[in-house]
Each structure stands twice: as structure tokens, then as C-alpha cells.
Coordinates of C-alpha atoms and ligand atoms in Angstrom, one line a residue:
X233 CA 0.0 0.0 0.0
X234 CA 1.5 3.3 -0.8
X235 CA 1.1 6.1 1.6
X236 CA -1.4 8.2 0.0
X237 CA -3.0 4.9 -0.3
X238 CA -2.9 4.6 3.5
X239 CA -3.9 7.8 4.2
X240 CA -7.3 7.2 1.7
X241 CA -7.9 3.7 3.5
X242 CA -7.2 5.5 7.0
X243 CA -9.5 8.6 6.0
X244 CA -12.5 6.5 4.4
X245 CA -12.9 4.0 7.8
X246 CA -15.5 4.8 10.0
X247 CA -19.1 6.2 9.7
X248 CA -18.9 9.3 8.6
X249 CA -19.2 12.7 10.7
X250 CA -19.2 16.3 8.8
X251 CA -17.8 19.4 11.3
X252 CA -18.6 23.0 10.5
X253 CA -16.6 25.6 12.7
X254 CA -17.4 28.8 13.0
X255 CA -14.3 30.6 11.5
X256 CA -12.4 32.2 14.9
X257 CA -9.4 30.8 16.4
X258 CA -11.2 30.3 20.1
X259 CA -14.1 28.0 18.1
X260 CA -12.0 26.7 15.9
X261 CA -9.5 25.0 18.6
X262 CA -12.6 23.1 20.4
X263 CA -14.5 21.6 17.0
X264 CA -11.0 20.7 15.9
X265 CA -10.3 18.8 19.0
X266 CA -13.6 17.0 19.2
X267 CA -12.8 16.0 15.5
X268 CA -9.4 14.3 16.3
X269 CA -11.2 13.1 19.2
X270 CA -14.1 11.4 17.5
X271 CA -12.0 10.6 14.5
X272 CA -10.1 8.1 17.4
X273 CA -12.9 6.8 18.8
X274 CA -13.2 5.4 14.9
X275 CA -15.4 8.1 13.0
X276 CA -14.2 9.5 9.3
X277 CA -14.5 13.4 9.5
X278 CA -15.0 15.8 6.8
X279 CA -14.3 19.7 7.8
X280 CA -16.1 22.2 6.0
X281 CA -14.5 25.5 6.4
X282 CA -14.9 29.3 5.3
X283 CA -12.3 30.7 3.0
X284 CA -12.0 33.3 5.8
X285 CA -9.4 32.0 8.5
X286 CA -9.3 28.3 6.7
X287 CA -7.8 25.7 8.9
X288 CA -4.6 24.3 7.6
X289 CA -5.3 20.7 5.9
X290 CA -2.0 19.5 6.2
X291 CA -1.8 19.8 10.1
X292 CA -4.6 17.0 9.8
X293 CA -4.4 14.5 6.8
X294 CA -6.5 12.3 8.0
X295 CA -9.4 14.6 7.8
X296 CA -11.0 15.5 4.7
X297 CA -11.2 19.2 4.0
X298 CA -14.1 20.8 1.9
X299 CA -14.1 24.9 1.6
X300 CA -17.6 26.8 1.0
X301 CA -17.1 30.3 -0.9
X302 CA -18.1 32.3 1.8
X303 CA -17.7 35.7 -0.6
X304 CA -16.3 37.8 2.5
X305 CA -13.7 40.7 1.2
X306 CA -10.3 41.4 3.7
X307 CA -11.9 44.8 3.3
X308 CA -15.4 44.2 4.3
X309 CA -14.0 41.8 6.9
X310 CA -12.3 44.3 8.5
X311 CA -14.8 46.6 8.7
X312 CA -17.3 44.2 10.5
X313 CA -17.6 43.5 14.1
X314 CA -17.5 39.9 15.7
X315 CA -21.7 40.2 15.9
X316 CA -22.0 41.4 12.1
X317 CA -19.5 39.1 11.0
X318 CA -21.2 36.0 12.7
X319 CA -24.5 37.4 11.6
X320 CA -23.0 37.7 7.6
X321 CA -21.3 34.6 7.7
X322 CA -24.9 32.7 8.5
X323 CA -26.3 34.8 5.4
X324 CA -23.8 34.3 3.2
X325 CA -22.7 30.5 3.9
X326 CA -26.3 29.4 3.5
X327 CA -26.3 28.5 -0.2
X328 CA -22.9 27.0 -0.4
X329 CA -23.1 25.0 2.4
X330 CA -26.4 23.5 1.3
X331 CA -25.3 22.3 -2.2
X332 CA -21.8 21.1 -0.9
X333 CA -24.3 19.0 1.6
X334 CA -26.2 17.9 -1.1
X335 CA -22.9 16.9 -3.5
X336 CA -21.8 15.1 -0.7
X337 CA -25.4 13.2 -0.3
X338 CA -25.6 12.4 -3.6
X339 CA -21.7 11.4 -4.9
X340 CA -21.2 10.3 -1.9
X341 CA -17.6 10.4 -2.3
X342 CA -16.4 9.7 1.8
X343 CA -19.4 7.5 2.9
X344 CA -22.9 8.3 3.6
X345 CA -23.3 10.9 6.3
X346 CA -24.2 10.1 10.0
X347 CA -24.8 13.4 11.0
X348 CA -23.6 17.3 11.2
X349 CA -21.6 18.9 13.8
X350 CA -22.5 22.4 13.8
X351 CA -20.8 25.3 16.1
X352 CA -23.8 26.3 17.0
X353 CA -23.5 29.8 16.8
X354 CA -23.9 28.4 12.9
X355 CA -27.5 28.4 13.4
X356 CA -28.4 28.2 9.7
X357 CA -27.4 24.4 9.4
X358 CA -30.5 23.5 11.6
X359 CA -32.5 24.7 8.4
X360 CA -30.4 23.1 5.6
X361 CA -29.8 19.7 7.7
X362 CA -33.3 19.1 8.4
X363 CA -34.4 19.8 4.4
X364 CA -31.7 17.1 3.8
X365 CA -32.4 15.0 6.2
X366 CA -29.1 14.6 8.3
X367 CA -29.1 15.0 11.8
X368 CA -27.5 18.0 13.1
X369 CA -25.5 18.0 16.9
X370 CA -24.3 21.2 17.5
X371 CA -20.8 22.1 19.5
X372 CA -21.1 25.1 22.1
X373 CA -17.7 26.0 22.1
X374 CA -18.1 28.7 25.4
X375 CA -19.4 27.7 28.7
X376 CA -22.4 26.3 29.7
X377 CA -22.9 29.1 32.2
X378 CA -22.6 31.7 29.3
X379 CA -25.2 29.7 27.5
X380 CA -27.9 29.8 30.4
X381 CA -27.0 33.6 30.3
X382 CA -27.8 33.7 26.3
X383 CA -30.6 31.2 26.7
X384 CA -32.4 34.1 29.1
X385 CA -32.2 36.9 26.8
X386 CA -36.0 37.3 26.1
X387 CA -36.3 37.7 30.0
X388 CA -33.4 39.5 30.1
X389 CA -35.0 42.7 27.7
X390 CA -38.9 42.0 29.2
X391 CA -37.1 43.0 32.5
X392 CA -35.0 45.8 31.2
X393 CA -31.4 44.1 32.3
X394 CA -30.2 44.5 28.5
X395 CA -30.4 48.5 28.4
X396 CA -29.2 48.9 31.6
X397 CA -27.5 52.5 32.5
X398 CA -23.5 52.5 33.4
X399 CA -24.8 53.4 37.5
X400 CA -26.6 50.2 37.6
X401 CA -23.8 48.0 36.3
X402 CA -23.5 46.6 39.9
X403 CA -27.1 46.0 40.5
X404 CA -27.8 42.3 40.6
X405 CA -29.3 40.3 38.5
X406 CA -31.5 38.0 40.5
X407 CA -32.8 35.5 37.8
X408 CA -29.0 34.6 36.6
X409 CA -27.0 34.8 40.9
X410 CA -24.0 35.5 41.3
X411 CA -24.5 37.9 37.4
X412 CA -25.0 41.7 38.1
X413 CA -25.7 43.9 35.4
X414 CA -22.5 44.3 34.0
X415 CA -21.2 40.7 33.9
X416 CA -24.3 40.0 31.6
X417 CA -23.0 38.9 28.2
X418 CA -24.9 41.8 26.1
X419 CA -22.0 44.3 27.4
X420 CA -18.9 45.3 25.9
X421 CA -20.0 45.2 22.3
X422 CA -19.1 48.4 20.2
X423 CA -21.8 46.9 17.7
X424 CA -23.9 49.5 15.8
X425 CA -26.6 47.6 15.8
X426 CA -28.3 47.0 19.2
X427 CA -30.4 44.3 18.3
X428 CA -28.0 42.2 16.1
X429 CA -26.7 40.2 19.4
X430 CA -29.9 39.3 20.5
X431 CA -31.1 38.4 17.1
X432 CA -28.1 36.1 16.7
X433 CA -27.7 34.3 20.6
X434 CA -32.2 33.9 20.4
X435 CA -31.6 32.5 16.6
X436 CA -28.4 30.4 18.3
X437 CA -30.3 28.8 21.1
X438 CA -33.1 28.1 19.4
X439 CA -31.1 26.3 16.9
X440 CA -29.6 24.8 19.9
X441 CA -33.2 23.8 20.5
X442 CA -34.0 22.0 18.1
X443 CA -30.7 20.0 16.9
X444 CA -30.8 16.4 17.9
X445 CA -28.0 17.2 20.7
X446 CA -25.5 19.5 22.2
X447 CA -22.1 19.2 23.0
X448 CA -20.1 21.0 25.5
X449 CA -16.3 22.0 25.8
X450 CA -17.0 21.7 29.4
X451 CA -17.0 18.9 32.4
X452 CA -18.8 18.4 34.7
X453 CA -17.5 19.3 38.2
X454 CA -17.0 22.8 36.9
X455 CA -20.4 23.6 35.5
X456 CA -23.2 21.1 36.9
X457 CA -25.7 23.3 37.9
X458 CA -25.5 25.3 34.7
X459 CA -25.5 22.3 32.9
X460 CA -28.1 20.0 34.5
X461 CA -30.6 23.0 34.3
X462 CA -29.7 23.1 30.7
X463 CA -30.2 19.7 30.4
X464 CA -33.4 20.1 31.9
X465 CA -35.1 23.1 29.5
X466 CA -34.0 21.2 26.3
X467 CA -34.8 18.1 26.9
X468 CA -31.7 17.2 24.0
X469 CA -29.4 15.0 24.9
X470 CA -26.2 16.9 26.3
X471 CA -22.7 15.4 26.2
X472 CA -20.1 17.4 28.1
X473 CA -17.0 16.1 27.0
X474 CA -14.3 18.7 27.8
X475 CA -12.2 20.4 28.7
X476 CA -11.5 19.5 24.7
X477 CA -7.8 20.5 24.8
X478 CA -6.3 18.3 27.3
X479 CA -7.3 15.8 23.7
X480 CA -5.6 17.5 21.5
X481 CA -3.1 20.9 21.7
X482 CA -4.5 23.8 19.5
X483 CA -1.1 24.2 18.4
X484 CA -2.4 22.8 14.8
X485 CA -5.2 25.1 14.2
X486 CA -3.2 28.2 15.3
X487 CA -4.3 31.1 12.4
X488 CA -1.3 32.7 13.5
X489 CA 2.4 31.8 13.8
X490 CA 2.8 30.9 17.3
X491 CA 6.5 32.2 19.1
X492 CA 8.3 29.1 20.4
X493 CA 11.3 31.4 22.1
X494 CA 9.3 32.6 24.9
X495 CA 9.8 28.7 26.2
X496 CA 13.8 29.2 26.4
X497 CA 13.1 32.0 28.1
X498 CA 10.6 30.8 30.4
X499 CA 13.2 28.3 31.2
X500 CA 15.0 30.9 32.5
X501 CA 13.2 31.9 34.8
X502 CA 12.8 31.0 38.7
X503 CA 9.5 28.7 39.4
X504 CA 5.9 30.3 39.4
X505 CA 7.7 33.5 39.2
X506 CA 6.5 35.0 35.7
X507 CA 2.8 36.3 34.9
X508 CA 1.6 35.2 31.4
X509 CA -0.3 37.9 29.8
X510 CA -2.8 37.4 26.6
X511 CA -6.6 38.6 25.9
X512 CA -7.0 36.0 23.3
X513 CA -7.9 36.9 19.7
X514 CA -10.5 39.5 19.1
X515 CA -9.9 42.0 21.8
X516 CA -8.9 45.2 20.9
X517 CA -7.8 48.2 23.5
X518 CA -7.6 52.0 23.1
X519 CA -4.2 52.8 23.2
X520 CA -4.4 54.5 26.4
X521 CA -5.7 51.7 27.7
X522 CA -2.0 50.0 26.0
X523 CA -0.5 52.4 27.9
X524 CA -2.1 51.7 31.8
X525 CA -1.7 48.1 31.1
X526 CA 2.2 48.9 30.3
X527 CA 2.7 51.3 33.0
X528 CA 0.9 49.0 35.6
X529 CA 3.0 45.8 34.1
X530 CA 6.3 47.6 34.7
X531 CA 5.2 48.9 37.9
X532 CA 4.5 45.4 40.0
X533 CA 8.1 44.5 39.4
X534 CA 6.8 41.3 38.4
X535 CA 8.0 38.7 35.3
X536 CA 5.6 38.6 32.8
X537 CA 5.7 37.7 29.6
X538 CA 2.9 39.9 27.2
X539 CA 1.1 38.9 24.5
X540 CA 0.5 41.9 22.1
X541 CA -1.8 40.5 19.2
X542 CA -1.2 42.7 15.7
X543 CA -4.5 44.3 15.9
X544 CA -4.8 44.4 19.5
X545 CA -4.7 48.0 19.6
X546 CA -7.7 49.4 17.7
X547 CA -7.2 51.1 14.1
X548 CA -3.4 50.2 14.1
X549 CA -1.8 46.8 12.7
X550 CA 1.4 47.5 15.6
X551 CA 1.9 50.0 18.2
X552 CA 5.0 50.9 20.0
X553 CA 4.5 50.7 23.8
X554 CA 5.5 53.6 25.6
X555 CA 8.7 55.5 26.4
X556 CA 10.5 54.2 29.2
X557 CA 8.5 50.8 29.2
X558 CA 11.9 49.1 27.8
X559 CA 14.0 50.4 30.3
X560 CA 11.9 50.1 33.2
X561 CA 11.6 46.8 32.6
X562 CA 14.6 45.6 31.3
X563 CA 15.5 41.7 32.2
X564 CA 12.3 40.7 33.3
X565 CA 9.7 41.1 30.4
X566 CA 9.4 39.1 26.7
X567 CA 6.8 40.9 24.5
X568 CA 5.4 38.2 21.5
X569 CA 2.4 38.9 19.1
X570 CA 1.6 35.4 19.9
X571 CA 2.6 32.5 21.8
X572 CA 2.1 28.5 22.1
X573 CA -0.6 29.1 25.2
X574 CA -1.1 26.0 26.6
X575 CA 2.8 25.4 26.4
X576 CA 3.3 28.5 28.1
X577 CA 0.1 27.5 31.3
X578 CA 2.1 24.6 31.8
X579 CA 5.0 25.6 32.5
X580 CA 6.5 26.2 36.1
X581 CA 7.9 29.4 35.7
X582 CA 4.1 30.5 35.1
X583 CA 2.1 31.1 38.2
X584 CA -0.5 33.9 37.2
X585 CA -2.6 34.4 33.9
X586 CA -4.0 38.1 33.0
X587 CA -6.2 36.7 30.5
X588 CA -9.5 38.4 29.2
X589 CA -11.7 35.4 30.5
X590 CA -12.4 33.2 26.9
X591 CA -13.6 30.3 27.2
X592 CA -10.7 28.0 26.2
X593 CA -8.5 30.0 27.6
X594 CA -10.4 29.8 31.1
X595 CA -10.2 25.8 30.7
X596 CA -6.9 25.9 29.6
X597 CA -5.5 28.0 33.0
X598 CA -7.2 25.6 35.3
X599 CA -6.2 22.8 33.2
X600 CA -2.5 23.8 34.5
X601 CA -3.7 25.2 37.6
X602 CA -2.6 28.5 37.2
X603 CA -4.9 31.7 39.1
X604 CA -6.0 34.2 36.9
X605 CA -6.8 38.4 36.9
X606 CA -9.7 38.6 34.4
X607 CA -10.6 41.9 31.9
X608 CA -13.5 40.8 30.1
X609 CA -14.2 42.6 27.5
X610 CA -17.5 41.1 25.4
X611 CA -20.1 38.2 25.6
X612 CA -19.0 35.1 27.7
X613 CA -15.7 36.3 28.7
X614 CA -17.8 38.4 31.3
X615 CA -19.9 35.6 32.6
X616 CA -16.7 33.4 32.9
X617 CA -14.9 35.8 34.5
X618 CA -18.1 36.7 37.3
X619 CA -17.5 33.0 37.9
X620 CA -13.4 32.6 37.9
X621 CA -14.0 36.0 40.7
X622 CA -16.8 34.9 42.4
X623 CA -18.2 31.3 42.7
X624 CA -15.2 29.6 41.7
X625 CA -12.6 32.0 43.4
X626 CA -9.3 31.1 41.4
X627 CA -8.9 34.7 40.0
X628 CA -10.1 38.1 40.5
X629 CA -11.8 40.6 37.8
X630 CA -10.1 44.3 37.7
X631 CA -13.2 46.1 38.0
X632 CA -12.0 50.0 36.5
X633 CA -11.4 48.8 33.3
X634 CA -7.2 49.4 32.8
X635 CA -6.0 51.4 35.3
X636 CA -2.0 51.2 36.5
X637 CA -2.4 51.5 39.9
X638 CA -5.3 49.2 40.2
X639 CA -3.5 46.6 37.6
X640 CA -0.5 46.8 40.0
X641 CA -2.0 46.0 42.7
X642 CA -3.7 42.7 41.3
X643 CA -0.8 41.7 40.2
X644 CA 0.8 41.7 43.5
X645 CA -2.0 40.2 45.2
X646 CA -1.9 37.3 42.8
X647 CA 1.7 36.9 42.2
X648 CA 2.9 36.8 46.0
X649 CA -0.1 37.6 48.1
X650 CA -1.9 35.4 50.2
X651 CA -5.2 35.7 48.4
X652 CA -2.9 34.7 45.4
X653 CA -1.8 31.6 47.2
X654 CA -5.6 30.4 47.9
X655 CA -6.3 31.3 44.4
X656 CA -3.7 28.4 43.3
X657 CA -4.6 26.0 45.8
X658 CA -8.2 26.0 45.3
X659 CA -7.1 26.4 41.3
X660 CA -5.1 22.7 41.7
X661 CA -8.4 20.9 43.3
X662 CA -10.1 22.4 39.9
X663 CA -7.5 21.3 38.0
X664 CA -7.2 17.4 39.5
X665 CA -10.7 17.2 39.4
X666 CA -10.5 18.1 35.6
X667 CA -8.5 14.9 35.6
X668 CA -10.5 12.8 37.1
X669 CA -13.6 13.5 34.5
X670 CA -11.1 12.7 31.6
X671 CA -10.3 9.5 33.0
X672 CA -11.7 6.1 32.7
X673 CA -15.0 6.0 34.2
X674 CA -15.1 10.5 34.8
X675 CA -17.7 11.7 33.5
X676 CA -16.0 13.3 30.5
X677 CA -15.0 10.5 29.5
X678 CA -18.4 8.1 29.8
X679 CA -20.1 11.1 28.1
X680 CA -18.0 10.5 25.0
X681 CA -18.6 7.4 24.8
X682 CA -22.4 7.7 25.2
X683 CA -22.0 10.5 22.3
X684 CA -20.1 8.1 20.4
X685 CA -23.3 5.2 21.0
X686 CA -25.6 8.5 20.1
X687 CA -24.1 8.7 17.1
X688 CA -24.0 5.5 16.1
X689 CA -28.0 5.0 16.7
X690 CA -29.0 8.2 14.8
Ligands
UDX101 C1 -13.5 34.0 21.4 C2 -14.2 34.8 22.5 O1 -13.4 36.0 22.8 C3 -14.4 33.9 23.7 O2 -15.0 34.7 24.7 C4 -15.2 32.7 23.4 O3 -15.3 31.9 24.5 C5 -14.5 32.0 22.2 O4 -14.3 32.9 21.1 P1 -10.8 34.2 21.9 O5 -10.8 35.6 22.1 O6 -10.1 33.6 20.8 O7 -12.3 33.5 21.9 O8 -10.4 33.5 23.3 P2 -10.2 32.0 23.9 O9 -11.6 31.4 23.9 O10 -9.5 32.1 25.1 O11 -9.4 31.3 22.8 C6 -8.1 31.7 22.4 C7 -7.3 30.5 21.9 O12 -6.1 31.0 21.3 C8 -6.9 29.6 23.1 O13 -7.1 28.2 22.8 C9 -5.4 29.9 23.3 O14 -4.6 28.8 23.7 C10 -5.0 30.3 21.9 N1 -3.9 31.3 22.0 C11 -4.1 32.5 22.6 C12 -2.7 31.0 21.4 O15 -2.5 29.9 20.9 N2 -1.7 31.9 21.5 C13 -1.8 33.1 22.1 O16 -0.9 33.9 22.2 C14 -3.1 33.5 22.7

């Protein structure tokens, strides 16, 4: 047999499964894991992708890899927020999508098809796999707790929670405890269109609704109240299977070049000594706000090593960070545009995270155990980080937005404080128990194998 023979006979085994991710790095790293994941547990996967922040094919060969023309410009791109562009893409995918589906029903060229695996944020596949009769399962990617938050939105505006004044960002919000106003996930969105995030999280969940089941990067310990009250509104079956990258490293789907040299000079560093800082890859800060975060970096006389993203500043590809800064902090910073995260969170010269609360980015920080300061900026990352603050207490959330003095002071408190040192201890019991559900008989791992049974009945 030659090899591309081998790698035909090795892709064509299995019943057949077809992924659609939506096209940003922090869904694409969960649906990609859950592919290599089901593709182990003996499933054939097809990926069908945008042309828009494609996957690479050859970091998996043993997937096959369709593209949809998803007629998205760099231009028009650009000038969209995550909202609109979510909200195009399930416009503008629609017809492509639909009569790749149906190619693929009728040539049938990698087996017949068991069912879809939508991100569900993808709501339109509910409509296309239902007039081709496939079953659709849809992948949310965020936490379930965000999800309950989304899944409320029609209460949410009855009561007046969604227009909510800046004064009342503290009040509570009693239908969603421990959420106050300002950790609902409506906030932090500079879209122009108020009613474009409601539009697409009531379209999401009801496409959630009415899939043949969900699956969550998420286990079990973490999230059970969220998700058994999920569990019991839907009434679809629910397989939380995460955390998703403990499976397989992201590494592969990176959409940008990750920096290997910050390892070497992690190594150089004395243990739980440096603060890792990243706020994932869509959030964008004025460039004062560059500047406090700088300024309040170089102040704590802390290690860290910084993340700054091309684009992370608004309206500029770079920025320069401020006069002084180098100086100042000479010997005990590394600045990267991007880094190899979960390499970084596990290593012992890491013992704080500034991260801006993501979902996979949450999971991967207890994952390694490592306590976190959370700046949410939009959606989810403000219900996870109420939760990393308040319920879970294994971080805290700045709550002035970026301001030196008060960024210093977190970053003393969790670096070498004593609230810091709870932080990590109650972080490790997160982190083992994480363990546990991935092992034999946890409950991540008997809910895979009940989605892999699921599967295999539909
Ligand atoms: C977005 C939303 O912001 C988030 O709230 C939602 O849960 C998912 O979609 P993103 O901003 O990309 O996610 O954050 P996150 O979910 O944390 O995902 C970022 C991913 O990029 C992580 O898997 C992380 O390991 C990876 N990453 C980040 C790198 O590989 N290198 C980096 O330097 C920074």
C-alpha cells in the first residue's frame, strides 16, 4: 500500500461525521479537537470551512477538507464586528453550504453521512440539515454558564437588564445569581446595531433547541448546575466532554504563527515567578488603555511575559509601547504577538494568567492550575470571569477597566499575596478534578462514549 493509499484507506474508515466551525481561532481549537477526538474513537471526518481564517489541511491528513465560498472581502471583513460578521457569515454561507451538503449526499464520495456537527453559533445548518435529512449535533464551544446567560435573553429585555444605564452596572441580576448587570454577556460590544446580538444568541439557542444534541467544551464538576438545568429546559441529549484540549493541543489550528522562544526564556526563569499575559484573539484596546496596562506591568516588578496581538490596539496593525516601558523593565519582560498558550500555562515558571476570561482560555488556565486576573471585554468572557471572581474563586476581575495602579495591585496580590496563594490552591483541586472527569469511568469520559453510542443509533 502506498502512503497516500494509507492515508485514503485511514480517512475513508468509519461512519462518517461532517464538522462545520465557525471561522475564529477560540471556536475553531474546540471543534477541531472534538474532530481528532471522534476521529479516534473510529469516526471519518470531513471539515467544512470558510475561506475566511481556513484551517490548515496538512496539520490534519487524515481529515477531509471541503471549503464553502463564503464571498467575504479582507476589506469588508475588516470593517465588521464579531456580531455582524457571525451574523454575515450565517447569510452568506447558507447556499454554499447547502449544495456542498447535497454533493456530498448524492456522490457520496467519503461514505454516507451520519450526522452534522455544527458550532452552534452556525444556526443556519439547523434549516439546511433538516431539508436534507441529516441529523445536526451542534458544538457550544463557550461555557455552559454563558449559555444559560444567552438562553435568558428574552427575559433578560422583558425586564430591562439589556439596556441597563453604566450606575446600575452593579445591581444584581436576580434571575442569573451571582450575574449583576455588568457581567451579563450583552455588554462590551461596540456593535452599531443594538439588536443584532440578541437576534443572533435567540436564533443560536433556538437552533440549539431543536438540533438532535449538544455538546459542550466543558466537564462536569466545573459547570453542573448550569448544565443540568440546561439539560433540563432542552430536553436534547447533552454530552459534556471537555475540557476538549487536554485531547488535542490547539497548536495545529493556530491562524497565527505561534512564538516558540518565549519557552527558552521561560526556562530561564525562577519557578511560578512570571505572569503570562494574553486577551485572546478578538480583543482590541484604546491605546491608552495600551499604555495603563504597560505602565501598571512595569510597575508590579513582576516577570511577565505579554502577549500583544497585531491588531490588539484598535485602528493600528502594531503599536509601540511607551517610552520608558523598555527600560523600566529591562530583564524581566518578553513581548510576542503570539505565543504557544497551553505550552506557556504549563509551565513552572508560570504562576499567574491576566487573561480576558475566553472560554478556552479559562479551561486551559485551570487545566495547569494556574490563578488568573480577568478583563472581560465582550459576551461570555464576562460571565466566565463573574465566575473565575466569584463562585469559583481562582482569580479576580479588575473592576475599572485598565488602570495602573489598580492593575498593580492585582498583580501583586496574585503573584505573591496570600489571596494569590488560595487562588492556586483551590485552582489545583479544579485542575485534578478536571483529571479525574477525563479519566476512565469520569464523566467526560463516559459522556463520550455515550455520544459516540448517540451517534451511532441516529
Ligand atoms: C472568542 C471569545 O473571545 C471567547 O469569549 C469565546 O469563548 C470563544 O471565542 P478568543 O478571544 O479567541 O475567543 O479567546 P479564547 O476562547 O480564550 O481562545 C483563544 C485560543 O487561542 C486559546 O485556545 C489559546 O490557547 C489560543 N492562543 C491565545 C494562542 O495559541 N496563543 C496566544 O498567544 C493566545
Amino acid at each position: 500500500m502506498t502512503g497516500v493509499e494509507g492515508m485514503q484507506a485511514q480517512k475513508d474508515k468509519g461512519p462518517h461525521l461532517v464538522l462545520f466551525p465557525i471561522p475564529f481561532q477560540g471556536h475553531l481549537n474546540p471543534m477541531l479537537q472534538l474532530a481528532t477526538l471522534l476521529h479516534s474513537k473510529g469516526f471519518s471526518i470531513t471539515i467544512i470551512h470558510t475561506n475566511f481564517n481556513a484551517p490548515n489541511p496538512s496539520n490534519y491528513p487524515s481529515f477531509n477538507f471541503e471549503p464553502i465560498p463564503d464571498g467575504l472581502s479582507d476589506d469588508r471583513v475588516a470593517a465588521m464586528d464579531p456580531i455582524a460578521l457571525v451574523a454575515a457569515l450565517n447569510v452568506v454561507c447558507k447556499a454554499p453550504f447547502e449544495e456542498l451538503l447535497g454533493r456530498l449526499v448524492l456522490e457520496n464520495p467519503y461514505g454516507p453521512i451520519k450526522c452534522i456537527i455544527s458550532d452552534a453559533m452556525m444556526h443556519f445548518t439547523q434549516e439546511v440539515a433538516a431539508h436534507l435529512d441529516i441529523p445536526r449535533i451542534v458544538i457550544r464551544t463557550s461555557s455552559a454558564i454563558s449559555f444559560a446567560a444567552f438562553a435568558a435573553f428574552p427575559l433578560l429585555r422583558q425586564k430591562g437588564y439589556l439596556a441597563v444605564k453604566d450606575h446600575q452596572s452593579k445591581v444584581p441580576v436576580p434571575e442569573l445569581p451571582p450575574l449583576r448587570c455588568k457581567d451579563l454577556p450583552s455588554n462590551g460590544f461596540a456593535t452599531s446595531d443594538p439588536n443584532a446580538l440578541y437576534h443572533l444568541m435567540t436564533h443560536m439557542v433556538d437552533g440549539t433547541r431543536a438540533a438532535s444534541g449538544v455538546i459542550w467544551n466543558a466537564f462536569d464538576y466545573l459547570e453542573r448546575s448550569a448544565l443540568m438545568k440546561i439539560g433540563q429546559d432542552f430536553q436534547i441529549p447533552n454530552f459534556s466532554v471537555g475540557p476538549l484540549h487536554k485531547h488535542a493541543s490547539s497548536s495545529s489550528c493556530s491562524l497565527l504563527p505561534q512564538d516558540h522562544s518565549c519557552i527558552a526564556w521561560l526556562d530561564k526563569q525562577v519557578h511560578g515567578s512570571v505572569l503570562y499575559v494574553s486577551f485572546g484573539s478578538l480583543a482590541a484596546m484604546d491605546e491608552s488603555e495600551l499604555v495603563e496596562t504597560a505602565w501598571g506591568l512595569a510597575d508590579s516588578n513582576r516577570h511577565f511575559l505579554w502577549v500583544v496581538r497585531p491588531g490588539s490596539v484598535h485602528g493600528s496593525d502594531w503599536v509601540d509601547l511607551p517610552k520608558g516601558f523598555e527600560e523600566k523593565t529591562e530583564g524581566r519582560c518578553l513581548v510576542v504577538k503570539w505565543a504557544p498558550q497551553q505550552e506557556v500555562l504549563a509551565h513552572p515558571a508560570v504562576g499567574g494568567f491576566w487573561t480576558h476570561g475566553g472560554w478556552n482560555s479559562t479551561l486551559e488556565s485551570i487545566c495547569e492550575g494556574v490563578p488568573m486576573i480577568c478583563s472581560p471585554w465582550f459576551s461570555d468572557q464576562r460571565v466566565n470571569a463573574r465566575y473565575v471572581d466569584h463562585v469559583w474563586r481562582v482569580g479576580m476581575q479588575l473592576d475599572n477597566g485598565f488602570e495602573r495602579g489598580e492593575i498593580e495591585q492585582a498583580i501583586r496580590r496574585l503573584m505573591v499575596g496570600n489571596d494569590g496563594q488560595e487562588m492556586r490552591t483551590r485552582i489545583k483541586v479544579l485542575k485534578e478534578n478536571a483529571d479525574g472527569c477525563l479519566r476512565e469511568g469520569g464523566s467526560s469520559y463516559e459522556s463520550l462514549n455515550s455520544l459516540k453510542d448517540y451517534i451511532l443509533s441516529l
